[in-house]
Amino acid sequence: MSLTNTHQIDIQNAENSKINDVDFNNLKFGTIFTDHMFMCDYVDGAWQQPKIVPYQPMTIEPSARVFHYGQAVFEGMKAYKDEDDKVWLFRPDLNFERINKSAARLAMPEFPKNYFFNGLETLLNLDKDWIKKGLDRSLYVRPFVIATEPAISASPASAYRFIIICSPAMAYYTEPVRVLFAEKYSRSANGGVGFAKAAGNYAAQFYPTNIAQSQGYQQIIWTDASTHQFLEEAGTMNIFFRVKDKLITAPTSDRILDGVTRKSVIQLANDMGITCEVRPVSVKEIKDAAFDGDLKEIFGAGTAAVISRICAFEHGGDVFELPEPADSYGKKFKATLLDIQHNRREDNHGWRHPVK
Ligand code: COI
């Protein structure tokens, strides 16, 4: 892959900030965007001069392959502000690696590391007033890549755009989540793109999730496509089950996203002396545990969702309500993660990344 060799970014500052129009106490996830965005085009086999411009609509030809074949991948990250106004990212190296892994699976070019970090940090510095202090606050950062070549033959594009936009965030789920265990539809299959943050993975969930929502469930916990007997992930988050005092979560595979929060929870469980088994989790064992009173909690782990409690699940017509246990593991992990992310606790694993 050939790259342009400059690290410089052309910056066009927004003339007026929109920040004073925003009610930071009343944010609907992913609906408000900061003043600037980062962009870098790939043409003629090389990433071109990166730029930061005011957040704005883009002109893209209707024939761009992204619109026809969904050649698009993305990431989800967050930036946090500590009490001294320092800005931090959480394990951004993992997001960088994953966007390129996702891109490779969709036959898209790798994005250079120095462009990624330089673009991200320059953008966060420009828009740092949008990052508010407080454990319930962050700036959600959305890097993504789309195929922009205007051509509709079904083959990989020769032109792409890498973009980063940012959105001030509070909670993704404002209430505990009720879920359905999937019995008919599937999110991903062996050899597919389930492990990647491919845009189409999310669109494919909308229809079955709409059906679930009409039945009073906010999310689906996807099961393996061939038997529907093993619990995999929730699409917006990886899933952990606590049976008695043991945690269980599915191993990553080509069907399951290798979540940054998931990885961090497994490490924190280890640090706290909580047994965490990473192995296939059957629907039957979770239902049996629920019937026996041994299923203490289920929670999701994701960047946007952080740790979100699952308060009920349904499978095969059986509905189980899960009251929050007094010694909730999910609560402990959430508090620890948020403290690390906001620089309020020692970071024993070097997960915090300062934005300079
Ligand atoms: C994230 O948690 O960052 C995700 O990408 C999930 C998305 C549905 C908000």
mmCIF file of C-alpha atoms and ligand atoms in Angstrom:
data_model
loop_
_atom_site.group_PDB
_atom_site.id
_atom_site.type_symbol
_atom_site.label_atom_id
_atom_site.label_comp_id
_atom_site.label_asym_id
_atom_site.label_seq_id
_atom_site.Cartn_x
_atom_site.Cartn_y
_atom_site.Cartn_z
ATOM 1 C CA MET A 1 0.000 0.000 0.000
ATOM 2 C CA SER A 2 1.425 3.402 -0.858
ATOM 3 C CA LEU A 3 0.787 6.319 1.450
ATOM 4 C CA THR A 4 1.312 10.020 1.209
ATOM 5 C CA ASN A 5 4.094 10.782 3.634
ATOM 6 C CA THR A 6 2.817 13.896 5.342
ATOM 7 C CA HIS A 7 1.354 13.905 8.840
ATOM 8 C CA GLN A 8 -0.075 17.368 8.376
ATOM 9 C CA ILE A 9 -3.791 17.927 8.399
ATOM 10 C CA ASP A 10 -5.441 20.790 6.546
ATOM 11 C CA ILE A 11 -7.728 22.429 9.065
ATOM 12 C CA GLN A 12 -10.687 24.624 8.232
ATOM 13 C CA ASN A 13 -12.194 25.952 11.445
ATOM 14 C CA ALA A 14 -15.936 26.320 11.910
ATOM 15 C CA GLU A 15 -16.859 30.005 11.847
ATOM 16 C CA ASN A 16 -19.451 29.642 14.579
ATOM 17 C CA SER A 17 -19.702 26.940 17.187
ATOM 18 C CA LYS A 18 -23.080 25.233 17.647
ATOM 19 C CA ILE A 19 -22.227 24.336 21.233
ATOM 20 C CA ASN A 20 -24.421 26.969 22.871
ATOM 21 C CA ASP A 21 -27.500 25.537 21.142
ATOM 22 C CA VAL A 22 -27.029 22.147 22.785
ATOM 23 C CA ASP A 23 -28.795 21.031 25.954
ATOM 24 C CA PHE A 24 -26.079 18.812 27.446
ATOM 25 C CA ASN A 25 -28.464 17.549 30.123
ATOM 26 C CA ASN A 26 -30.839 16.156 27.586
ATOM 27 C CA LEU A 27 -28.943 14.261 24.907
ATOM 28 C CA LYS A 28 -30.504 11.554 22.774
ATOM 29 C CA PHE A 29 -27.698 9.176 21.828
ATOM 30 C CA GLY A 30 -26.070 9.933 18.469
ATOM 31 C CA THR A 31 -28.219 12.858 17.355
ATOM 32 C CA ILE A 32 -26.010 15.904 17.995
ATOM 33 C CA PHE A 33 -22.612 16.337 16.371
ATOM 34 C CA THR A 34 -19.665 18.546 17.234
ATOM 35 C CA ASP A 35 -18.370 21.443 15.155
ATOM 36 C CA HIS A 36 -15.763 19.564 13.117
ATOM 37 C CA MET A 37 -15.177 16.314 11.267
ATOM 38 C CA PHE A 38 -12.050 14.564 9.995
ATOM 39 C CA MET A 39 -11.872 13.278 6.415
ATOM 40 C CA CYS A 40 -9.309 11.540 4.283
ATOM 41 C CA ASP A 41 -9.866 10.230 0.758
ATOM 42 C CA TYR A 42 -8.288 7.186 -0.824
ATOM 43 C CA VAL A 43 -7.725 7.523 -4.566
ATOM 44 C CA ASP A 44 -5.197 6.152 -7.036
ATOM 45 C CA GLY A 45 -4.072 3.550 -4.521
ATOM 46 C CA ALA A 46 -3.128 6.028 -1.767
ATOM 47 C CA TRP A 47 -4.617 7.908 1.161
ATOM 48 C CA GLN A 48 -4.515 11.599 0.331
ATOM 49 C CA GLN A 49 -4.027 14.753 2.399
ATOM 50 C CA PRO A 50 -6.187 14.442 5.551
ATOM 51 C CA LYS A 51 -8.365 17.384 6.499
ATOM 52 C CA ILE A 52 -10.600 18.648 9.256
ATOM 53 C CA VAL A 53 -13.562 20.730 8.142
ATOM 54 C CA PRO A 54 -16.712 22.059 9.795
ATOM 55 C CA TYR A 55 -19.259 19.227 10.319
ATOM 56 C CA GLN A 56 -21.365 19.370 7.163
ATOM 57 C CA PRO A 57 -23.268 17.324 4.561
ATOM 58 C CA MET A 58 -21.110 15.644 1.942
ATOM 59 C CA THR A 59 -21.647 15.365 -1.788
ATOM 60 C CA ILE A 60 -21.260 11.766 -2.897
ATOM 61 C CA GLU A 61 -22.367 10.391 -6.250
ATOM 62 C CA PRO A 62 -25.521 8.241 -6.141
ATOM 63 C CA SER A 63 -23.551 5.524 -7.901
ATOM 64 C CA ALA A 64 -21.018 5.291 -5.044
ATOM 65 C CA ARG A 65 -20.644 1.633 -4.152
ATOM 66 C CA VAL A 66 -21.430 2.199 -0.491
ATOM 67 C CA PHE A 67 -25.058 2.877 -1.443
ATOM 68 C CA HIS A 68 -25.400 -0.301 -3.490
ATOM 69 C CA TYR A 69 -23.246 -2.931 -1.859
ATOM 70 C CA GLY A 70 -22.836 -1.631 1.678
ATOM 71 C CA GLN A 71 -19.067 -1.479 1.496
ATOM 72 C CA ALA A 72 -18.736 0.383 4.798
ATOM 73 C CA VAL A 73 -17.141 -0.269 8.177
ATOM 74 C CA PHE A 74 -17.074 1.745 11.385
ATOM 75 C CA GLU A 75 -15.824 1.958 14.949
ATOM 76 C CA GLY A 76 -17.216 3.187 18.237
ATOM 77 C CA MET A 77 -14.944 4.875 20.757
ATOM 78 C CA LYS A 78 -15.335 7.421 23.531
ATOM 79 C CA ALA A 79 -13.314 10.387 24.794
ATOM 80 C CA TYR A 80 -13.559 11.390 28.461
ATOM 81 C CA LYS A 81 -12.624 14.540 30.383
ATOM 82 C CA ASP A 82 -11.174 14.285 33.887
ATOM 83 C CA GLU A 83 -11.532 16.792 36.737
ATOM 84 C CA ASP A 84 -8.379 18.621 35.526
ATOM 85 C CA ASP A 85 -9.778 19.031 32.010
ATOM 86 C CA LYS A 86 -7.461 16.422 30.552
ATOM 87 C CA VAL A 87 -8.934 14.376 27.723
ATOM 88 C CA TRP A 88 -8.531 10.596 27.540
ATOM 89 C CA LEU A 89 -9.344 7.767 25.183
ATOM 90 C CA PHE A 90 -9.839 4.171 26.279
ATOM 91 C CA ARG A 91 -7.746 1.484 24.543
ATOM 92 C CA PRO A 92 -7.900 3.281 21.164
ATOM 93 C CA ASP A 93 -5.228 0.976 19.745
ATOM 94 C CA LEU A 94 -7.847 -1.798 19.782
ATOM 95 C CA ASN A 95 -10.291 0.321 17.765
ATOM 96 C CA PHE A 96 -7.564 1.163 15.292
ATOM 97 C CA GLU A 97 -6.685 -2.503 14.835
ATOM 98 C CA ARG A 98 -10.315 -3.518 14.561
ATOM 99 C CA ILE A 99 -11.307 -0.975 11.912
ATOM 100 C CA ASN A 100 -8.522 -2.270 9.719
ATOM 101 C CA LYS A 101 -9.539 -5.878 10.396
ATOM 102 C CA SER A 102 -13.121 -4.987 9.451
ATOM 103 C CA ALA A 103 -11.877 -3.120 6.372
ATOM 104 C CA ALA A 104 -9.743 -6.062 5.243
ATOM 105 C CA ARG A 105 -12.779 -8.389 5.439
ATOM 106 C CA LEU A 106 -14.727 -6.017 3.193
ATOM 107 C CA ALA A 107 -11.812 -5.718 0.729
ATOM 108 C CA MET A 108 -11.138 -2.110 1.740
ATOM 109 C CA PRO A 109 -7.681 -0.546 2.154
ATOM 110 C CA GLU A 110 -5.972 -0.339 5.532
ATOM 111 C CA PHE A 111 -5.874 3.124 7.134
ATOM 112 C CA PRO A 112 -2.434 4.242 8.395
ATOM 113 C CA LYS A 113 -1.933 4.387 12.167
ATOM 114 C CA ASN A 114 -0.329 7.832 12.242
ATOM 115 C CA TYR A 115 -3.228 9.288 10.222
ATOM 116 C CA PHE A 116 -5.736 7.668 12.569
ATOM 117 C CA PHE A 117 -4.196 8.933 15.805
ATOM 118 C CA ASN A 118 -3.146 12.306 14.466
ATOM 119 C CA GLY A 119 -6.605 12.891 12.978
ATOM 120 C CA LEU A 120 -8.406 11.711 16.091
ATOM 121 C CA GLU A 121 -6.342 13.748 18.541
ATOM 122 C CA THR A 122 -6.389 16.907 16.433
ATOM 123 C CA LEU A 123 -10.158 16.643 16.093
ATOM 124 C CA LEU A 124 -10.633 16.037 19.831
ATOM 125 C CA ASN A 125 -8.461 19.041 20.643
ATOM 126 C CA LEU A 126 -10.494 21.263 18.349
ATOM 127 C CA ASP A 127 -13.806 20.040 19.801
ATOM 128 C CA LYS A 128 -12.728 19.451 23.411
ATOM 129 C CA ASP A 129 -15.313 21.862 24.825
ATOM 130 C CA TRP A 130 -17.910 19.312 23.716
ATOM 131 C CA ILE A 131 -16.505 16.751 26.168
ATOM 132 C CA LYS A 132 -18.212 17.359 29.475
ATOM 133 C CA LYS A 133 -16.977 16.240 32.876
ATOM 134 C CA GLY A 134 -18.809 13.640 34.912
ATOM 135 C CA LEU A 135 -18.996 9.868 35.054
ATOM 136 C CA ASP A 136 -22.191 9.780 33.013
ATOM 137 C CA ARG A 137 -20.714 11.883 30.211
ATOM 138 C CA SER A 138 -18.438 11.261 27.270
ATOM 139 C CA LEU A 139 -17.916 12.167 23.664
ATOM 140 C CA TYR A 140 -18.843 9.269 21.404
ATOM 141 C CA VAL A 141 -16.381 9.076 18.520
ATOM 142 C CA ARG A 142 -17.432 7.403 15.297
ATOM 143 C CA PRO A 143 -14.673 6.655 12.752
ATOM 144 C CA PHE A 144 -15.991 5.064 9.559
ATOM 145 C CA VAL A 145 -14.957 4.243 6.030
ATOM 146 C CA ILE A 146 -17.199 4.223 2.956
ATOM 147 C CA ALA A 147 -16.667 3.193 -0.650
ATOM 148 C CA THR A 148 -17.067 6.360 -2.711
ATOM 149 C CA GLU A 149 -16.111 5.234 -6.208
ATOM 150 C CA PRO A 150 -18.996 6.042 -8.579
ATOM 151 C CA ALA A 151 -19.424 2.640 -10.199
ATOM 152 C CA ILE A 152 -22.039 -0.046 -9.688
ATOM 153 C CA SER A 153 -20.390 -3.242 -10.775
ATOM 154 C CA ALA A 154 -20.389 -5.594 -7.795
ATOM 155 C CA SER A 155 -16.710 -5.439 -6.925
ATOM 156 C CA PRO A 156 -14.551 -3.552 -4.423
ATOM 157 C CA ALA A 157 -14.277 0.191 -4.995
ATOM 158 C CA SER A 158 -11.099 1.971 -5.974
ATOM 159 C CA ALA A 159 -11.991 5.074 -3.944
ATOM 160 C CA TYR A 160 -12.889 5.434 -0.257
ATOM 161 C CA ARG A 161 -13.414 8.112 2.354
ATOM 162 C CA PHE A 162 -12.309 7.729 5.980
ATOM 163 C CA ILE A 163 -14.284 10.034 8.266
ATOM 164 C CA ILE A 164 -14.469 10.729 11.999
ATOM 165 C CA ILE A 165 -17.480 12.435 13.533
ATOM 166 C CA CYS A 166 -18.146 13.011 17.247
ATOM 167 C CA SER A 167 -21.318 13.172 19.278
ATOM 168 C CA PRO A 168 -21.704 14.190 22.941
ATOM 169 C CA ALA A 169 -23.194 11.243 24.804
ATOM 170 C CA MET A 170 -24.895 10.188 27.981
ATOM 171 C CA ALA A 171 -26.421 6.712 28.414
ATOM 172 C CA TYR A 172 -27.205 4.547 25.376
ATOM 173 C CA TYR A 173 -29.823 2.572 27.286
ATOM 174 C CA THR A 174 -31.570 4.756 29.826
ATOM 175 C CA GLU A 175 -33.367 1.788 31.414
ATOM 176 C CA PRO A 176 -32.477 -1.879 32.025
ATOM 177 C CA VAL A 177 -33.003 -3.869 28.844
ATOM 178 C CA ARG A 178 -35.514 -6.639 28.126
ATOM 179 C CA VAL A 179 -34.283 -9.112 25.515
ATOM 180 C CA LEU A 180 -35.512 -11.978 23.371
ATOM 181 C CA PHE A 181 -33.241 -14.953 22.697
ATOM 182 C CA ALA A 182 -33.249 -15.404 18.910
ATOM 183 C CA GLU A 183 -35.082 -18.483 17.673
ATOM 184 C CA LYS A 184 -35.629 -17.685 14.008
ATOM 185 C CA TYR A 185 -33.485 -14.849 12.664
ATOM 186 C CA SER A 186 -29.675 -14.731 12.706
ATOM 187 C CA ARG A 187 -27.157 -11.945 12.877
ATOM 188 C CA SER A 188 -24.138 -13.735 11.448
ATOM 189 C CA ALA A 189 -22.887 -17.039 10.158
ATOM 190 C CA ASN A 190 -19.676 -19.029 10.054
ATOM 191 C CA GLY A 191 -17.245 -17.515 7.587
ATOM 192 C CA GLY A 192 -19.294 -14.314 7.433
ATOM 193 C CA VAL A 193 -18.686 -10.780 8.646
ATOM 194 C CA GLY A 194 -20.143 -11.015 12.162
ATOM 195 C CA PHE A 195 -16.795 -10.248 13.790
ATOM 196 C CA ALA A 196 -16.420 -7.038 11.770
ATOM 197 C CA LYS A 197 -18.053 -3.707 12.428
ATOM 198 C CA ALA A 198 -19.587 -3.831 8.975
ATOM 199 C CA ALA A 199 -22.490 -1.411 8.539
ATOM 200 C CA GLY A 200 -24.699 -4.144 7.049
ATOM 201 C CA ASN A 201 -24.446 -6.266 10.211
ATOM 202 C CA TYR A 202 -26.459 -3.606 12.002
ATOM 203 C CA ALA A 203 -29.035 -3.006 9.249
ATOM 204 C CA ALA A 204 -29.708 -6.759 9.155
ATOM 205 C CA GLN A 205 -30.807 -6.621 12.801
ATOM 206 C CA PHE A 206 -33.308 -3.816 12.412
ATOM 207 C CA TYR A 207 -36.238 -5.875 11.099
ATOM 208 C CA PRO A 208 -36.115 -8.681 13.718
ATOM 209 C CA THR A 209 -35.402 -6.081 16.420
ATOM 210 C CA ASN A 210 -38.504 -4.134 15.344
ATOM 211 C CA ILE A 211 -40.538 -7.303 15.808
ATOM 212 C CA ALA A 212 -38.965 -7.862 19.227
ATOM 213 C CA GLN A 213 -39.741 -4.253 20.167
ATOM 214 C CA SER A 214 -43.360 -4.664 19.194
ATOM 215 C CA GLN A 215 -43.436 -7.499 21.756
ATOM 216 C CA GLY A 216 -41.899 -5.340 24.495
ATOM 217 C CA TYR A 217 -38.210 -6.313 24.116
ATOM 218 C CA GLN A 218 -35.576 -3.708 23.274
ATOM 219 C CA GLN A 219 -32.920 -6.072 21.962
ATOM 220 C CA ILE A 220 -32.312 -9.580 20.693
ATOM 221 C CA ILE A 221 -29.580 -11.824 22.018
ATOM 222 C CA TRP A 222 -28.434 -13.545 18.875
ATOM 223 C CA THR A 223 -27.899 -17.274 18.890
ATOM 224 C CA ASP A 224 -25.709 -19.345 16.566
ATOM 225 C CA ALA A 225 -27.225 -19.404 13.091
ATOM 226 C CA SER A 226 -27.135 -23.184 12.610
ATOM 227 C CA THR A 227 -28.819 -24.459 15.804
ATOM 228 C CA HIS A 228 -30.051 -21.376 17.723
ATOM 229 C CA GLN A 229 -28.898 -23.210 20.845
ATOM 230 C CA PHE A 230 -25.925 -21.043 21.820
ATOM 231 C CA LEU A 231 -26.073 -17.431 22.973
ATOM 232 C CA GLU A 232 -23.673 -15.139 21.153
ATOM 233 C CA GLU A 233 -24.044 -11.338 21.367
ATOM 234 C CA ALA A 234 -26.641 -8.619 21.369
ATOM 235 C CA GLY A 235 -25.560 -6.642 18.323
ATOM 236 C CA THR A 236 -25.065 -3.434 20.296
ATOM 237 C CA MET A 237 -23.054 -5.244 22.980
ATOM 238 C CA ASN A 238 -21.403 -8.501 24.047
ATOM 239 C CA ILE A 239 -23.228 -10.464 26.720
ATOM 240 C CA PHE A 240 -22.193 -11.838 30.125
ATOM 241 C CA PHE A 241 -24.199 -14.291 32.228
ATOM 242 C CA ARG A 242 -23.679 -14.746 35.951
ATOM 243 C CA VAL A 243 -24.650 -18.187 37.199
ATOM 244 C CA LYS A 244 -24.209 -18.362 40.987
ATOM 245 C CA ASP A 245 -20.896 -16.502 41.377
ATOM 246 C CA LYS A 246 -19.380 -17.409 38.034
ATOM 247 C CA LEU A 247 -19.428 -15.302 34.884
ATOM 248 C CA ILE A 248 -19.814 -16.886 31.468
ATOM 249 C CA THR A 249 -19.414 -15.258 28.081
ATOM 250 C CA ALA A 250 -19.189 -16.628 24.564
ATOM 251 C CA PRO A 251 -15.757 -16.851 22.930
ATOM 252 C CA THR A 252 -15.148 -14.495 20.017
ATOM 253 C CA SER A 253 -15.284 -16.098 16.608
ATOM 254 C CA ASP A 254 -15.924 -15.048 13.039
ATOM 255 C CA ARG A 255 -19.542 -14.525 14.119
ATOM 256 C CA ILE A 256 -18.998 -12.405 17.239
ATOM 257 C CA LEU A 257 -17.539 -8.928 17.684
ATOM 258 C CA ASP A 258 -14.294 -8.832 19.656
ATOM 259 C CA GLY A 259 -15.536 -6.053 21.938
ATOM 260 C CA VAL A 260 -13.140 -3.700 23.730
ATOM 261 C CA THR A 261 -15.459 -3.505 26.755
ATOM 262 C CA ARG A 262 -15.895 -7.303 26.704
ATOM 263 C CA LYS A 263 -12.115 -7.790 26.793
ATOM 264 C CA SER A 264 -11.814 -5.259 29.611
ATOM 265 C CA VAL A 265 -14.560 -6.927 31.695
ATOM 266 C CA ILE A 266 -12.833 -10.310 31.372
ATOM 267 C CA GLN A 267 -9.590 -8.716 32.605
ATOM 268 C CA LEU A 268 -11.343 -6.881 35.473
ATOM 269 C CA ALA A 269 -13.083 -10.109 36.527
ATOM 270 C CA ASN A 270 -9.681 -11.731 36.684
ATOM 271 C CA ASP A 271 -8.313 -8.783 38.725
ATOM 272 C CA MET A 272 -11.266 -9.029 41.145
ATOM 273 C CA GLY A 273 -10.937 -12.792 41.567
ATOM 274 C CA ILE A 274 -14.241 -13.482 39.807
ATOM 275 C CA THR A 275 -14.204 -16.640 37.715
ATOM 276 C CA CYS A 276 -15.033 -15.846 34.104
ATOM 277 C CA GLU A 277 -15.490 -18.774 31.759
ATOM 278 C CA VAL A 278 -15.091 -17.942 28.085
ATOM 279 C CA ARG A 279 -16.895 -20.785 26.349
ATOM 280 C CA PRO A 280 -20.055 -21.533 24.378
ATOM 281 C CA VAL A 281 -23.118 -20.646 26.479
ATOM 282 C CA SER A 282 -26.191 -22.742 25.773
ATOM 283 C CA VAL A 283 -29.731 -21.434 25.913
ATOM 284 C CA LYS A 284 -30.615 -24.563 27.899
ATOM 285 C CA GLU A 285 -28.075 -23.980 30.673
ATOM 286 C CA ILE A 286 -29.182 -20.364 31.090
ATOM 287 C CA LYS A 287 -32.863 -21.317 31.187
ATOM 288 C CA ASP A 288 -32.128 -24.179 33.610
ATOM 289 C CA ALA A 289 -30.153 -21.789 35.824
ATOM 290 C CA ALA A 290 -33.027 -19.302 35.690
ATOM 291 C CA PHE A 291 -35.572 -21.989 36.648
ATOM 292 C CA ASP A 292 -33.313 -23.103 39.536
ATOM 293 C CA GLY A 293 -32.757 -19.539 40.788
ATOM 294 C CA ASP A 294 -29.016 -19.729 39.982
ATOM 295 C CA LEU A 295 -29.041 -17.135 37.214
ATOM 296 C CA LYS A 296 -28.102 -14.012 39.167
ATOM 297 C CA GLU A 297 -27.672 -11.498 36.379
ATOM 298 C CA ILE A 298 -27.154 -10.863 32.688
ATOM 299 C CA PHE A 299 -25.487 -7.733 31.396
ATOM 300 C CA GLY A 300 -24.268 -6.365 28.101
ATOM 301 C CA ALA A 301 -20.864 -4.761 27.565
ATOM 302 C CA GLY A 302 -20.126 -2.302 24.784
ATOM 303 C CA THR A 303 -18.620 1.106 24.110
ATOM 304 C CA ALA A 304 -21.928 2.910 23.722
ATOM 305 C CA ALA A 305 -23.792 0.703 26.207
ATOM 306 C CA VAL A 306 -20.877 0.559 28.746
ATOM 307 C CA ILE A 307 -22.432 -2.080 31.036
ATOM 308 C CA SER A 308 -26.178 -2.404 30.605
ATOM 309 C CA ARG A 309 -28.277 -4.567 32.856
ATOM 310 C CA ILE A 310 -30.628 -7.063 31.222
ATOM 311 C CA CYS A 311 -33.688 -7.201 33.439
ATOM 312 C CA ALA A 312 -35.689 -9.875 31.600
ATOM 313 C CA PHE A 313 -35.435 -12.397 28.796
ATOM 314 C CA GLU A 314 -37.842 -14.489 26.799
ATOM 315 C CA HIS A 315 -37.305 -17.761 24.989
ATOM 316 C CA GLY A 316 -39.806 -20.307 23.706
ATOM 317 C CA GLY A 317 -42.640 -18.500 25.441
ATOM 318 C CA ASP A 318 -40.902 -18.583 28.847
ATOM 319 C CA VAL A 319 -40.302 -15.154 30.346
ATOM 320 C CA PHE A 320 -37.774 -14.654 33.137
ATOM 321 C CA GLU A 321 -37.502 -11.468 35.174
ATOM 322 C CA LEU A 322 -34.082 -10.784 36.682
ATOM 323 C CA PRO A 323 -34.079 -8.435 39.666
ATOM 324 C CA GLU A 324 -30.726 -6.737 40.255
ATOM 325 C CA PRO A 325 -28.724 -8.603 42.917
ATOM 326 C CA ALA A 326 -27.387 -6.553 45.846
ATOM 327 C CA ASP A 327 -23.818 -7.528 44.923
ATOM 328 C CA SER A 328 -24.260 -6.960 41.183
ATOM 329 C CA TYR A 329 -21.090 -7.737 39.212
ATOM 330 C CA GLY A 330 -22.331 -5.584 36.358
ATOM 331 C CA LYS A 331 -22.538 -2.569 38.667
ATOM 332 C CA LYS A 332 -19.006 -3.211 39.945
ATOM 333 C CA PHE A 333 -17.567 -3.503 36.444
ATOM 334 C CA LYS A 334 -19.371 -0.377 35.312
ATOM 335 C CA ALA A 335 -18.111 1.688 38.261
ATOM 336 C CA THR A 336 -14.543 0.424 37.788
ATOM 337 C CA LEU A 337 -14.532 1.000 34.040
ATOM 338 C CA LEU A 338 -15.969 4.517 34.337
ATOM 339 C CA ASP A 339 -13.420 5.393 37.021
ATOM 340 C CA ILE A 340 -10.551 4.194 34.839
ATOM 341 C CA GLN A 341 -11.935 5.944 31.784
ATOM 342 C CA HIS A 342 -12.370 9.252 33.658
ATOM 343 C CA ASN A 343 -8.933 9.073 35.320
ATOM 344 C CA ARG A 344 -10.357 8.561 38.798
ATOM 345 C CA ARG A 345 -8.627 5.278 39.532
ATOM 346 C CA GLU A 346 -5.285 3.689 38.894
ATOM 347 C CA ASP A 347 -4.974 2.258 35.421
ATOM 348 C CA ASN A 348 -3.088 -0.973 36.098
ATOM 349 C CA HIS A 349 -3.228 -2.197 32.519
ATOM 350 C CA GLY A 350 -2.276 0.993 30.670
ATOM 351 C CA TRP A 351 -5.718 1.320 29.063
ATOM 352 C CA ARG A 352 -6.001 5.108 29.296
ATOM 353 C CA HIS A 353 -4.573 7.054 26.394
ATOM 354 C CA PRO A 354 -3.955 10.797 26.913
ATOM 355 C CA VAL A 355 -5.039 13.113 24.127
ATOM 356 C CA LYS A 356 -2.140 15.529 23.842
HETATM 357 C C1 COI B 1 -20.657 0.917 20.027
HETATM 358 O O1 COI B 1 -20.941 0.506 21.139
HETATM 359 O O2 COI B 1 -19.764 1.744 19.857
HETATM 360 C C2 COI B 1 -21.358 0.464 18.841
HETATM 361 O O3 COI B 1 -20.826 0.563 17.783
HETATM 362 C C3 COI B 1 -22.755 -0.006 18.942
HETATM 363 C C4 COI B 1 -23.671 0.914 18.195
HETATM 364 C C5 COI B 1 -24.941 0.226 17.955
HETATM 365 C C6 COI B 1 -23.897 2.210 18.908
#
